[in-house]
Structures are given as structure tokens and as C-alpha cells.
XYZ file of C-alpha atoms in Angstrom:
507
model
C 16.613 -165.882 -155.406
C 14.021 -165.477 -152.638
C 12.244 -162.164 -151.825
C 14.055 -160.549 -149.234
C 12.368 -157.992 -146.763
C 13.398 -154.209 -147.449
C 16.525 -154.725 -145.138
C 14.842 -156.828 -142.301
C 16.365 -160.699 -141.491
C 14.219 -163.520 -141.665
C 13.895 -164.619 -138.069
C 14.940 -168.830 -137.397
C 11.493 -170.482 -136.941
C 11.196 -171.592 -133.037
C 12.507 -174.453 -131.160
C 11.790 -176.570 -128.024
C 13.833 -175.483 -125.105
C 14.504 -178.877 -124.860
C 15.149 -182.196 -126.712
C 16.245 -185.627 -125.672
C 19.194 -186.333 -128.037
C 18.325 -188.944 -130.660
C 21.442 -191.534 -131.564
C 22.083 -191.315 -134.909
C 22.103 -195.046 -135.561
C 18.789 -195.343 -134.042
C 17.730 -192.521 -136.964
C 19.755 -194.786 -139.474
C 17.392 -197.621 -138.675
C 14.437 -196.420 -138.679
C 14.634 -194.213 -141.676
C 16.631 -196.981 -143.550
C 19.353 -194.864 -144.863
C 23.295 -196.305 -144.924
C 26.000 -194.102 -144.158
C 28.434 -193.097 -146.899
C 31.167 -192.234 -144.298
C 31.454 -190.857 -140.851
C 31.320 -192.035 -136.861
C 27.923 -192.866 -136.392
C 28.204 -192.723 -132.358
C 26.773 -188.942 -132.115
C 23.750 -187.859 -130.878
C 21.493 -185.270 -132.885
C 19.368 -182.949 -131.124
C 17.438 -181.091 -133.694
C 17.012 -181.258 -137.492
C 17.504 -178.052 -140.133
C 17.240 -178.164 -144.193
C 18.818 -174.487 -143.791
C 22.312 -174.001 -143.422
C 21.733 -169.880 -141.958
C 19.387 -172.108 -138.855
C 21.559 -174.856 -138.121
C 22.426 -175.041 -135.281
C 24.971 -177.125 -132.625
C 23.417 -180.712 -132.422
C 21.748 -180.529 -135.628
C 20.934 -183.042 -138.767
C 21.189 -180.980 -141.913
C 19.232 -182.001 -144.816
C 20.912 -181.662 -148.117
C 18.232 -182.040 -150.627
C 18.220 -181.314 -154.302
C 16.581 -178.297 -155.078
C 15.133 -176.980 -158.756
C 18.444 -174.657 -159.209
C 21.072 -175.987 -156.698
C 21.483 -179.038 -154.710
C 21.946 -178.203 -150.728
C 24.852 -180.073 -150.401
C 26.148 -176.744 -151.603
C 25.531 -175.168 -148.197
C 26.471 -178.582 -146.098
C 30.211 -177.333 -145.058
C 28.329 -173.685 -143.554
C 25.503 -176.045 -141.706
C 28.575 -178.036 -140.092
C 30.582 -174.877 -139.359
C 27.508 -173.706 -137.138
C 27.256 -176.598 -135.621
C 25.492 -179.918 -137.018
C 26.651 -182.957 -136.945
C 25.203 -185.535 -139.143
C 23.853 -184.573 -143.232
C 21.397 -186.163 -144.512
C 21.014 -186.120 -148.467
C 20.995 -188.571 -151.567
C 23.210 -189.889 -153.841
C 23.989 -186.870 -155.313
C 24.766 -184.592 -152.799
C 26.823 -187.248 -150.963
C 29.284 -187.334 -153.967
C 30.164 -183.701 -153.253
C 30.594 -184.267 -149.605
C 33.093 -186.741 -149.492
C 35.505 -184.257 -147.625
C 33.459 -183.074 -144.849
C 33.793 -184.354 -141.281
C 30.633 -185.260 -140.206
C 28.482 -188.525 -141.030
C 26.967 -188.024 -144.118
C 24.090 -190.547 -144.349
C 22.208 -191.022 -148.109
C 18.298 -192.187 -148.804
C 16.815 -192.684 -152.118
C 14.144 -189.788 -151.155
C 15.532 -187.532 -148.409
C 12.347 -185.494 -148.860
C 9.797 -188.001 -148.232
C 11.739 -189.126 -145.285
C 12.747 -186.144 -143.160
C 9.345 -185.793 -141.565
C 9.097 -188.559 -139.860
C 13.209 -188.138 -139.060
C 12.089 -184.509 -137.478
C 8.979 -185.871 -135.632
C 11.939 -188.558 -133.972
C 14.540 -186.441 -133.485
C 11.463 -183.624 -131.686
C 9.976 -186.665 -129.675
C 7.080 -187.629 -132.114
C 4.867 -184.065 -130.908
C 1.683 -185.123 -132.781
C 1.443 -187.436 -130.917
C 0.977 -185.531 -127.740
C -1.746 -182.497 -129.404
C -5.251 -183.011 -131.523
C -3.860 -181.876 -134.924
C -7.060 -180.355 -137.325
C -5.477 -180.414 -140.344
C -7.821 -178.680 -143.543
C -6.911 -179.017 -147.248
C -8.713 -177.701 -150.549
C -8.293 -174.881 -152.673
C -10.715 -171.932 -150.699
C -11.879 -171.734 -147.295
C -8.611 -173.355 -145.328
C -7.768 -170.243 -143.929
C -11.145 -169.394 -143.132
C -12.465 -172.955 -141.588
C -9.128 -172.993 -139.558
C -10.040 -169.620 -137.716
C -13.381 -171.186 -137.156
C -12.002 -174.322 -135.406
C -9.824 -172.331 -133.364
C -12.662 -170.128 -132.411
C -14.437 -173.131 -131.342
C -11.716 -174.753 -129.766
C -11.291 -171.897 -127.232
C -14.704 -171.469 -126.709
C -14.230 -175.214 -125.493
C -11.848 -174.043 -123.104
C -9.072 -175.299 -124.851
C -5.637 -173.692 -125.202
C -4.449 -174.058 -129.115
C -1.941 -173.632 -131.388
C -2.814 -172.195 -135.170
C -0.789 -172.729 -138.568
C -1.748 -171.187 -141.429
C -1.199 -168.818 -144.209
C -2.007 -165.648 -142.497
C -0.091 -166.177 -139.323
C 1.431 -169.039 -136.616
C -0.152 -168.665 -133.265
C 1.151 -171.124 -130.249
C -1.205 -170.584 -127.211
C -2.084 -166.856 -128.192
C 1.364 -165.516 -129.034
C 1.941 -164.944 -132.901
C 4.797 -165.660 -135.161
C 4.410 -164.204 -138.737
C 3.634 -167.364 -141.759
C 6.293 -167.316 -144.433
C 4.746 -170.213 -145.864
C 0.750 -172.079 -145.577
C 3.182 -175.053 -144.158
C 6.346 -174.920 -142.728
C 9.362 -177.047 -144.328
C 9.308 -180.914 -142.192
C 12.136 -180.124 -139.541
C 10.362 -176.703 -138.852
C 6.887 -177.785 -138.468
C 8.266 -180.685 -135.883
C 9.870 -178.481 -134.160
C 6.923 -176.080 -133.845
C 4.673 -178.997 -132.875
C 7.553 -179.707 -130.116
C 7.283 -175.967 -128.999
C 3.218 -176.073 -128.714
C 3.510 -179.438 -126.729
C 5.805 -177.132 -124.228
C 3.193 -174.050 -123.722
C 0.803 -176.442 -123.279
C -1.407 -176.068 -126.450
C -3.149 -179.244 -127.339
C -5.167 -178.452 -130.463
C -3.682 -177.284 -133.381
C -6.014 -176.574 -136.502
C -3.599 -176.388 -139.424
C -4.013 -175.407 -143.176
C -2.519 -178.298 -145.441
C -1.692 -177.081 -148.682
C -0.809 -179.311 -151.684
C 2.764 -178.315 -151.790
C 2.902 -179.601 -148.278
C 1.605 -183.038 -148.878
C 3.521 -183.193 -152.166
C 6.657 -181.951 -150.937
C 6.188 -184.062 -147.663
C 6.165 -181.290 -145.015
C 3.805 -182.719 -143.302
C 5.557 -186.244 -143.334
C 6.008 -187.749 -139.428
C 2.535 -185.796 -138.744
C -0.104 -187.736 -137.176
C -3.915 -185.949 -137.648
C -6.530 -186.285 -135.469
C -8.981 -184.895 -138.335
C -8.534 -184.416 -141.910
C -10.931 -181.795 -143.670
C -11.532 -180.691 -147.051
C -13.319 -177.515 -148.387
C -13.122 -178.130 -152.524
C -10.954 -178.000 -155.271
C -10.963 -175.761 -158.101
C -8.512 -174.357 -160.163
C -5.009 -173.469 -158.872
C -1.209 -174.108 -158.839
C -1.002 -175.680 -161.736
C 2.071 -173.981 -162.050
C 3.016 -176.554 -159.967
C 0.906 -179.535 -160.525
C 0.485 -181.031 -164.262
C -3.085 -180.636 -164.048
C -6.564 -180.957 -161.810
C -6.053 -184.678 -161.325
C -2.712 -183.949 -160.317
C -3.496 -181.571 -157.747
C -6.546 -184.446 -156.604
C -4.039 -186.187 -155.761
C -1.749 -184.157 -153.695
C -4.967 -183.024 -151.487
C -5.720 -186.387 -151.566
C -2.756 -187.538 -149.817
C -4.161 -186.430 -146.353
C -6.745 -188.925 -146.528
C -4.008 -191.642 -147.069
C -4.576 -193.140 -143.435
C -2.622 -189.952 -142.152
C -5.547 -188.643 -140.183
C -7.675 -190.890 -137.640
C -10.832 -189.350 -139.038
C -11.618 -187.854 -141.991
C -14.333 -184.851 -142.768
C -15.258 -184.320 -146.247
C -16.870 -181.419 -147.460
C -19.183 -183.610 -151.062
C -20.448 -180.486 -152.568
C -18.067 -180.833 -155.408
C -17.530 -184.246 -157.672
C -13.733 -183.622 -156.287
C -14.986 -184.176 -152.639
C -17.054 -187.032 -153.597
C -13.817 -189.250 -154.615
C -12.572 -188.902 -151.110
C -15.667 -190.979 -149.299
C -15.121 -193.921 -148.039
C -17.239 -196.035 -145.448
C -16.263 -193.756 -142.552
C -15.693 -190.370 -143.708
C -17.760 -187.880 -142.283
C -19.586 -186.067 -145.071
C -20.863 -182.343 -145.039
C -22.955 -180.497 -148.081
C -24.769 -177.586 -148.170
C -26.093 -179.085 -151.652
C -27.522 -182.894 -150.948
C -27.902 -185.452 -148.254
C -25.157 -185.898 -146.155
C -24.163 -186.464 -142.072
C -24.286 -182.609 -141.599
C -26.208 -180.251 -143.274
C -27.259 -175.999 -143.232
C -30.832 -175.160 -143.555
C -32.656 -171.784 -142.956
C -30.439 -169.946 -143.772
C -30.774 -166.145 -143.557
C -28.770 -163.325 -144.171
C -28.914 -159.359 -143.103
C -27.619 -156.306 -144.846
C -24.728 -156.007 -143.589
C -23.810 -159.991 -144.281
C -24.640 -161.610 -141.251
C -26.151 -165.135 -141.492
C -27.835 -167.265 -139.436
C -29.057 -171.054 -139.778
C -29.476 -174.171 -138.202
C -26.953 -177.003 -138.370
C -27.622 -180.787 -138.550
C -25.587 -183.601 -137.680
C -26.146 -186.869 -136.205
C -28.072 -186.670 -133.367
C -27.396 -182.790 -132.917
C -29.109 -179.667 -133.772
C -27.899 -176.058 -133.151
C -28.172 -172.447 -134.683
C -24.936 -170.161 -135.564
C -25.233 -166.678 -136.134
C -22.053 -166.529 -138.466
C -20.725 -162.503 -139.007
C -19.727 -163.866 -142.152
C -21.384 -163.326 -145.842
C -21.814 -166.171 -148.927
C -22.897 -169.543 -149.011
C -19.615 -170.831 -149.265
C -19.231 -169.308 -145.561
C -21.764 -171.824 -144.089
C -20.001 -174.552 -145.896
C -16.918 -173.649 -144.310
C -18.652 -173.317 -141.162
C -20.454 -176.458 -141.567
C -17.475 -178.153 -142.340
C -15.794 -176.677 -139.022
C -18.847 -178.091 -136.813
C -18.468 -181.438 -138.134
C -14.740 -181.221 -137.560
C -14.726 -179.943 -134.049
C -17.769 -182.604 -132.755
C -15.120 -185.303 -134.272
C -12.432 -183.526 -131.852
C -15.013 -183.769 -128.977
C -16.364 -180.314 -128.822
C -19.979 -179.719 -127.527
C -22.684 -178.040 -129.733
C -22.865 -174.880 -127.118
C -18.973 -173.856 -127.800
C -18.948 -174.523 -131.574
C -22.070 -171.841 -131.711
C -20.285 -169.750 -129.565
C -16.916 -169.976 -131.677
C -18.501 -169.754 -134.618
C -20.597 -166.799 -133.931
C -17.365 -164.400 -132.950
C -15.078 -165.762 -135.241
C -12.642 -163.020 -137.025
C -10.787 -163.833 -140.115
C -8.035 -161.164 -141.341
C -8.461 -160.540 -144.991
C -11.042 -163.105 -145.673
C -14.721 -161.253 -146.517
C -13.025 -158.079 -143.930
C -15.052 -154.732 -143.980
C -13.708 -151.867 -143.325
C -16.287 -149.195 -142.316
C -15.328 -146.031 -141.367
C -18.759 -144.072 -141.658
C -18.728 -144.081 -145.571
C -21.971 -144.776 -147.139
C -20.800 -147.801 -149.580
C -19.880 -151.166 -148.633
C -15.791 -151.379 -148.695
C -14.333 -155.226 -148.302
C -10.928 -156.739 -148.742
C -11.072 -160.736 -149.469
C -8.401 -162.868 -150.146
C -9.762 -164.444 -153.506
C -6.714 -164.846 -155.913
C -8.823 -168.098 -158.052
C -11.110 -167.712 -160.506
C -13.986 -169.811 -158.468
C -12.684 -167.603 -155.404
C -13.399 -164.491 -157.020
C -16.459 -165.703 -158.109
C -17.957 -166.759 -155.062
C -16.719 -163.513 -153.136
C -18.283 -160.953 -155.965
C -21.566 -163.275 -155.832
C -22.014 -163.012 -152.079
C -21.327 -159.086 -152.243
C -24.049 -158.414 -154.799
C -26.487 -160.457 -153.107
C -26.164 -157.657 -150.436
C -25.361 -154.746 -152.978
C -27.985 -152.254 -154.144
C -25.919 -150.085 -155.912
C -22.627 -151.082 -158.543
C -19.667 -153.847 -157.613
C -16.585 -151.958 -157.967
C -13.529 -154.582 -157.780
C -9.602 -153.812 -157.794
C -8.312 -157.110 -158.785
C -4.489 -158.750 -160.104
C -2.939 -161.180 -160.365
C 0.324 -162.964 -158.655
C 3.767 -163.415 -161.195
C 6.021 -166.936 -161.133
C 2.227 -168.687 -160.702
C -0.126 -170.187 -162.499
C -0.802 -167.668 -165.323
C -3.614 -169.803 -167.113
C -6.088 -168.515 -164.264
C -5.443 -165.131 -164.987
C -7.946 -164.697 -168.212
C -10.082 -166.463 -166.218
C -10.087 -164.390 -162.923
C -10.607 -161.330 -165.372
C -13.437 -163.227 -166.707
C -15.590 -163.698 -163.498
C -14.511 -160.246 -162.271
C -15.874 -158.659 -165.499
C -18.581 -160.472 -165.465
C -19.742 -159.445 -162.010
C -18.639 -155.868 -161.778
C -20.182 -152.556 -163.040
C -16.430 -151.551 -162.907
C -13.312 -153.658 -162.813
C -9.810 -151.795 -162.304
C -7.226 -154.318 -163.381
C -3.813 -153.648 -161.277
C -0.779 -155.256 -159.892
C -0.833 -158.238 -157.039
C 2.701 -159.435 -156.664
C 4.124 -159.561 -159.762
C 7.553 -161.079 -158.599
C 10.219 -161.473 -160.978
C 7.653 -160.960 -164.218
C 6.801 -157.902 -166.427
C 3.556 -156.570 -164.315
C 1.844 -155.102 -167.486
C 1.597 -158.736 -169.056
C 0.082 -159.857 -166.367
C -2.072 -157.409 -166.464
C -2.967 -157.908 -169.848
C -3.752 -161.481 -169.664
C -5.764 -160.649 -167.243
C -7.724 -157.923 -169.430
C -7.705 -160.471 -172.379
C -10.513 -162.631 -170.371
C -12.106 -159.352 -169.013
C -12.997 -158.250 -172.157
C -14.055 -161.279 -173.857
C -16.839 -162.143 -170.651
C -20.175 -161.726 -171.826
C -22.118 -159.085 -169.849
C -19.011 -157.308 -168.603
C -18.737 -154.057 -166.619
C -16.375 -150.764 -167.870
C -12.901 -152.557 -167.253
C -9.655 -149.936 -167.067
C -6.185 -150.570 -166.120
C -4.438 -149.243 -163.621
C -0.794 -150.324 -162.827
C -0.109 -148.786 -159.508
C -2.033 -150.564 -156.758
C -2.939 -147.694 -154.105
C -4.005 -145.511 -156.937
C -5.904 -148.312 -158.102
C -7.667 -148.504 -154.711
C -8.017 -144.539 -154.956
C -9.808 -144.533 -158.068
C -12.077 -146.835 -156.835
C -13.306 -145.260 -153.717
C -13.704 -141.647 -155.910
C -16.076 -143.717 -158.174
C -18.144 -145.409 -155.098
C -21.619 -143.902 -154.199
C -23.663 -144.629 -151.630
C -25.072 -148.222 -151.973
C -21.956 -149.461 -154.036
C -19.520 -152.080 -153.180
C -16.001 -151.787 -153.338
C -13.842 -155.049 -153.111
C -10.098 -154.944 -152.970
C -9.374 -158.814 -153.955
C -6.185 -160.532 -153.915
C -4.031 -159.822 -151.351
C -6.157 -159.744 -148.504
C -4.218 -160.062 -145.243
C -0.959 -159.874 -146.840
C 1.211 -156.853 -145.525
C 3.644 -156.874 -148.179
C 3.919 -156.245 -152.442
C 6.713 -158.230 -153.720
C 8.147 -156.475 -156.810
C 11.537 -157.866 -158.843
C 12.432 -159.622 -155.501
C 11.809 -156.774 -153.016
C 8.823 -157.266 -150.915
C 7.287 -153.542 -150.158
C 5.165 -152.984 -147.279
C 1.388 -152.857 -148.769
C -1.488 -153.678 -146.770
C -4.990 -153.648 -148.978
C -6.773 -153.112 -145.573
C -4.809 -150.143 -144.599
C -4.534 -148.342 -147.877
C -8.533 -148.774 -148.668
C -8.571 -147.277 -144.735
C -6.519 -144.572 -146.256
C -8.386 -143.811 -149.138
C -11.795 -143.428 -147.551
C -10.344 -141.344 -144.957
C -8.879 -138.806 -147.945
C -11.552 -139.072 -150.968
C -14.574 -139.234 -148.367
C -14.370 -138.112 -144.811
């Protein structure tokens, strides 16, 4: 059962205010799926795989899920409204009786993409989509291309794990990529405001689960691969492969970030390489850095030369920025506004300070990898006089063979490491926990690691510890606003309870 909200509905992701009705043979056609019964003279108007959004006009997608099929909730997507299912064999067996065409594909999945991007009038078409996969920095190098996209003067959309945002206006993210029908229909709703760039986080579920099928990229970009979700994927090559899929002739040009052997398998003759490492078409050199984690250097690309002041700390930063540069000369942008984007950009959660007068460093980052935490610990000693104090856990239902090792690198690099709760979902928090303790304790060169459960008092007792010149880093959770416990999802901010404890233990 999904998380539900402390009482609160889950609002229906947007829609255009209008779309041309598609016939449903024309959709029959072109998606080469046969009808198993039904009239197929209607017209369909919009496109829903949840019953609780369907709406009047609507194709509803029955697909087969890991616990239930959706042809379970076909007969309450009709009864609001649609008028044509989509779904495979399976579910059309248990639909025989309802009184709407049912039409049946081999993969109703892979297909409903590009049936969404028909039904919503093909809206990639019409916008500059950025799309950016890889395990760290998507969220990051998306907020930079935006930044550099309105420095360009131009007005943009944004989808991504922190947040939706179609020409300025905000919708909360439930998910890094929306479900197919959703996504089109977003698209649809940018094209309407007028937004025509859209920089986009593409995560592997997306490209495996083929959300992002019927999108057309204008860029593809990829940060690096580590280890992650193999709770989902079989293992590393597996999850290649997934990223790899947006480099399938998806995206009309390709950016690829070769620090990493991973990003090295994506080059081909015309991909558009970035390193921070080697030789490549764009490159970071002089790089500098203040105290207080500013940087500044000079990019190179072909035939262009430029210096960003980034408010941004660790190497892997000026990769991402790097690889944003590249990405947004590709889309046409001049050197002047990518500096000037690049040198205000904001990104909730990633790297974020909070300073309040205190006389330690105090940072919440988003790292929930082992490499993530790693990089994120690195770049705050390289700026830290005094001890690394890190509040770290671990998510439940994921991939629990990276928890020993995000103990591991946090050990490794703290004075102190509190071990606490993330979201521990529908598992038993305290063997999460000690997994994660397991790999603490067996890291060479570790830090004093303790346990505490309870996440604010976990932030607490690291602030009492800090003195001046330390580092506190709450890591995990970053911008998320919410602690989902056995299927309740708690309001919990790391930025506003580390605000919080400052303001009691200190000021």
C-alpha cells in the first residue's frame, strides 16, 4: 500500500485546458493493438493509468502491476468517465463485461508513451526537452540548466525530484518522473504557459518502466553511475543499461559526462564529451575554492572560454556544472548567460548551509549512495578545520546492500558518525540501522560511531557536540519535507529541524 499523507489527498497531476480529441482507431493503428471488443468510433481526449484521475474522455491503462493487475480498477476508471482501456492479455480476460472498448498490446507499458504524447498532441515536439540521467548530480545539473536557461531569457519548465515547476509556478514531485500519461500531459500544460525549455531528471525507473516513452529530447546528459537501486535492477550492468536507454536515438544530441569507465561506454562519434579528469570537448581548469565553498574556474569548450564563480563546494560540483555548460551551448545558450546562471544557481537540499550566526559549518545534502556520501564528506573536510560530524540513515523497501557501505565511507570520514533513521518504510528501523553500523565499524580509520534512533534528537546531539570550526552534515534526506514511517509519511524537514536545533543548543 502506498504512503499516504497524514490525512491530506494526493492532488490529480495537471492537464491541458485543451485537447483535440484523438479517434480511437487512429490510436489502434498506430500503437498496433486489436480490440478485444467494443465500438471503436469514440474519440479519447486524455489518457490516465489511475482509476481515482480518470476522467470523462479518457483512455485508462490497465497494466499489470507487482501485486494486482489494474484491470482491477477498470469498471471505477469507466464510471468516472473513460472510454476506451487499454491493457494486455490478461487484464482483458477480466474485462469482458465492461462497456467500453477494451483494446490489448503485448506490452501496454512500453507503448502508452507514445499513446499519451498522441492523444496530448505530441508536446515534445513543440519545447527543448534537457533531459539528465546518472546516479548523483541530476538534481543538481538540472537547477543549473534552468538557471542558465532563464538567464537566456527563456521561460522554462523544470521536472525533477525535488519539485515540478511550469513557467515559475510549482507543483510538489511525487516521483523523479512522472508515470507516461502524466508526464504528456504536463509537457501539454508547459506548451500552454508558454515554457519552451524543460530540463528534466531521467531516472532509471523511468527509462525502464517507459515513462518517458513518446518523449522526444533535445539533449541527453549523464553525470555517472555508481551504486544504487539494485533493489530494482539485477546488478550495475543492469542499471547501464536502463541509463543507457536515453542515448538510444531518443535525444537529438547527446552530452556525456567520461569521468567514469560507465560514461565512457556511452561515446559514440558525436557525443559531446565533458571530464574534469582527461581530454575531452569541455573541460574545468583553475579551479579555486574559498572558505566558505565557493569555487571559481575557467571552462573550455570548442571554440569558447568563460569563468563561473559557482556558490557551490566539491569537485563533483564543477563536473556537474561543466556538464550543464556543455548542455546548454548544445541548446543554443551564449557563454555570458550560462556564467550568469551558473553563478546564482540555488539547489534545495543539495550541499545547503544553513547559517544562522553559529560558529561551525552546518549543511544538509541529499547523499543517500555510498559514492554520494563520499564525495559530499570529502568536499566538507577540504573546507573543515575542526571535526566532520555526520547524521546519516538509510531508506527501508531499497537497496539494503549499500547500507554497510554508506556506514563505511561515513565512518571513515567522520570524527563522529550518529547512525539514525531515513525513511524506514514498511521495515524494522533498528535493522537498518544496524546494517548500517555493521560497515561503520569495520572501516579502517573510523570516527566514534553511536546510534541514535530518533532523527531530530539525532540532529540535536549533533549540534551540542559541534565547536567552532566543526562541520555538521545532516545527509540523506535533504530537501525532502516528509519521514515516511510504517506507511505514514510525517512532516520532517532536515533543513528546518537543524534550523531548530542551532537556534535552541546555541543562540
Amino acid at each position: 500500500m502506498p504512503a499516504k499523507l497524514e490525512g491530506k489527498a494526493v492532488n490529480a497531476p495537471p492537464r491541458p485546458a485543451k485537447t483535440e480529441p484523438v479517434p480511437l482507431t487512429t490510436l489502434v493503428a498506430r500503437a498496433d493493438a486489436h480490440p478485444a471488443h467494443g465500438d471503436l468510433d469514440g474519440m479519447v481526449t486524455g489518457a490516465t493509468l489511475r482509476a481515482q484521475h480518470a476522467q470523462a474522455g479518457d483512455l485508462f491503462a490497465a497494466l499489470p502491476g507487482a501485486r494486482v493487475h489494474g484491470a482491477q480498477f477498470a469498471r471505477d476508471a469507466v464510471a468516472a468517465g473513460a472510454v476506451a482501456i487499454l491493457t494486455d492479455r490478461a487484464g482483458a480476460s477480466q474485462l469482458a463485461d465492461v462497456d467500453v472498448p477494451v483494446l490489448v498490446h503485448k506490452d501496454p507499458r512500453g507503448v502508452l508513451g507514445s499513446i499519451a504524447a498522441w492523444i496530448y498532441g505530441e508536446p515534445s515536439l513543440r519545447l527543448s526537452v534537457l533531459g539528465v540521467t546518472g546516479t548523483s548530480g541530476k538534481t543538481t545539473t538540472t537547477y543549473m540548466l534552468e538557471a542558465g536557461l532563464r538567464a537566456a531569457g527563456h521561460t522554462t519548465g523544470l521536472v525533477g525530484t525535488v519539485e515540478t515547476r511550469i513557467a515559475g509556478e510549482r507543483l510538489a514531485s511525487a516521483f523523479t518522473t512522472p508515470e507516461a500519461p502524466d508526464l504528456q500531459a504536463l509537457f501539454a500544460v508547459m506548451v500552454e504557459k508558454g515554457v519552451t525549455h524543460v530540463p528534466m531528471e531521467v531516472s532509471s525507473h523511468a527509462l525502464s518502466l517507459g515513462r518517458v516513452g513518446g518523449t522526444r529530447f533535445s539533449v541527453g546528459a549523464f553525470t555517472n553511475l555508481s551504486q544504487d537501486h539494485l533493489d530494482f535492477h539485477r546488478d550495475m550492468e543492469d542499471y547501464f543499461q536502463a541509463k543507457a536507454l536515453l542515448f538510444d536515438g531518443r535525444s537529438t544530441k547527446e552530452v556525456v559526462n567520461t569521468d567514469g569507465e560507465w560514461g565512457a561506454r556511452l561515446v559514440k562519434p558525436d557525443t559531446v564529451t565533458v571530464s574534469t579528469q582527461h581530454g575531452a570537448d569541455w573541460t574545468a581548469d583553475g579551479i579555486t575554492s574559498s572558505i566558505d565553498g565557493e569555487q571559481t574556474f575557467t571552462v573550455r569548450g570548442p571554440g569558447v572560454q568563460f569563468t563561473v564563480t559557482l556558490p557551490m563546494p566539491g569537485t563533483f560540483n564543477v563536473a556537474n556544472a561543466l556538464l550543464a555548460a556543455a548542455c546548454l551551448t548544445v541548446a543554443g545558450v551564449e557563454p555570458d548567460a550560462i556564467a550568469a546562471g551558473l553563478n546564482e544557481v540555488q539547489v534545495p537540499g543539495r550541499m545547503e548551509r544553513v547559517a544562522l550566526g553559529q560558529q561551525f559549518t552546518a549543511v544538509v545534502d541529499y547523499s543517500h549512495k555510498p559514492e554520494a556520501v563520499a564525495l559530499a564528506l570529502d568536499a566538507i573536510r577540504a573546507r573543515t578545520t575542526g571535526r566532520v560530524i555526520t547524521v546519516l540513515g538509510c531508506g527501508g523497501d531499497r537497496d539494503a546492500a549499500k547500507r554497510p557501505l554508506m556506514g563505511r565511507e561515513a565512518a571513515t570520514r567522520s570524527e563522529l558518525l550518529i547512525v539514525t533513521d531515513d525513511n524506514p518504510r514498511s521495515e524494522d528501523p533498528a535493522e537498518i540501522r544496524e546494517a548500517m553500523i555493521a560497515g561503520a565499524m569495520a572501516a579502517d580509520g573510523r570516527g566514534d560511531v553511536r546510534e541514535i534512533g530518533d532523527r531530530r534528537a539525532a540532529i540535536i546531539a549533533a549540534v551540542t557536540e559541534a565547536q567552532p570550526g566543526d562541520a555538521v552534515v545532516i545527509a540523506g534526506k535533504g530537501h525532502e519535507t516528509g519521514q515516511e514511517i510504517a506507511g505514514i509519511v510525517h512532516p520532517f524537514s532536515d533543513r528546518d529541524e537543524l534550523s531548530a536545533a542551532i537556534r535552541e543548543v546555541v543562540l
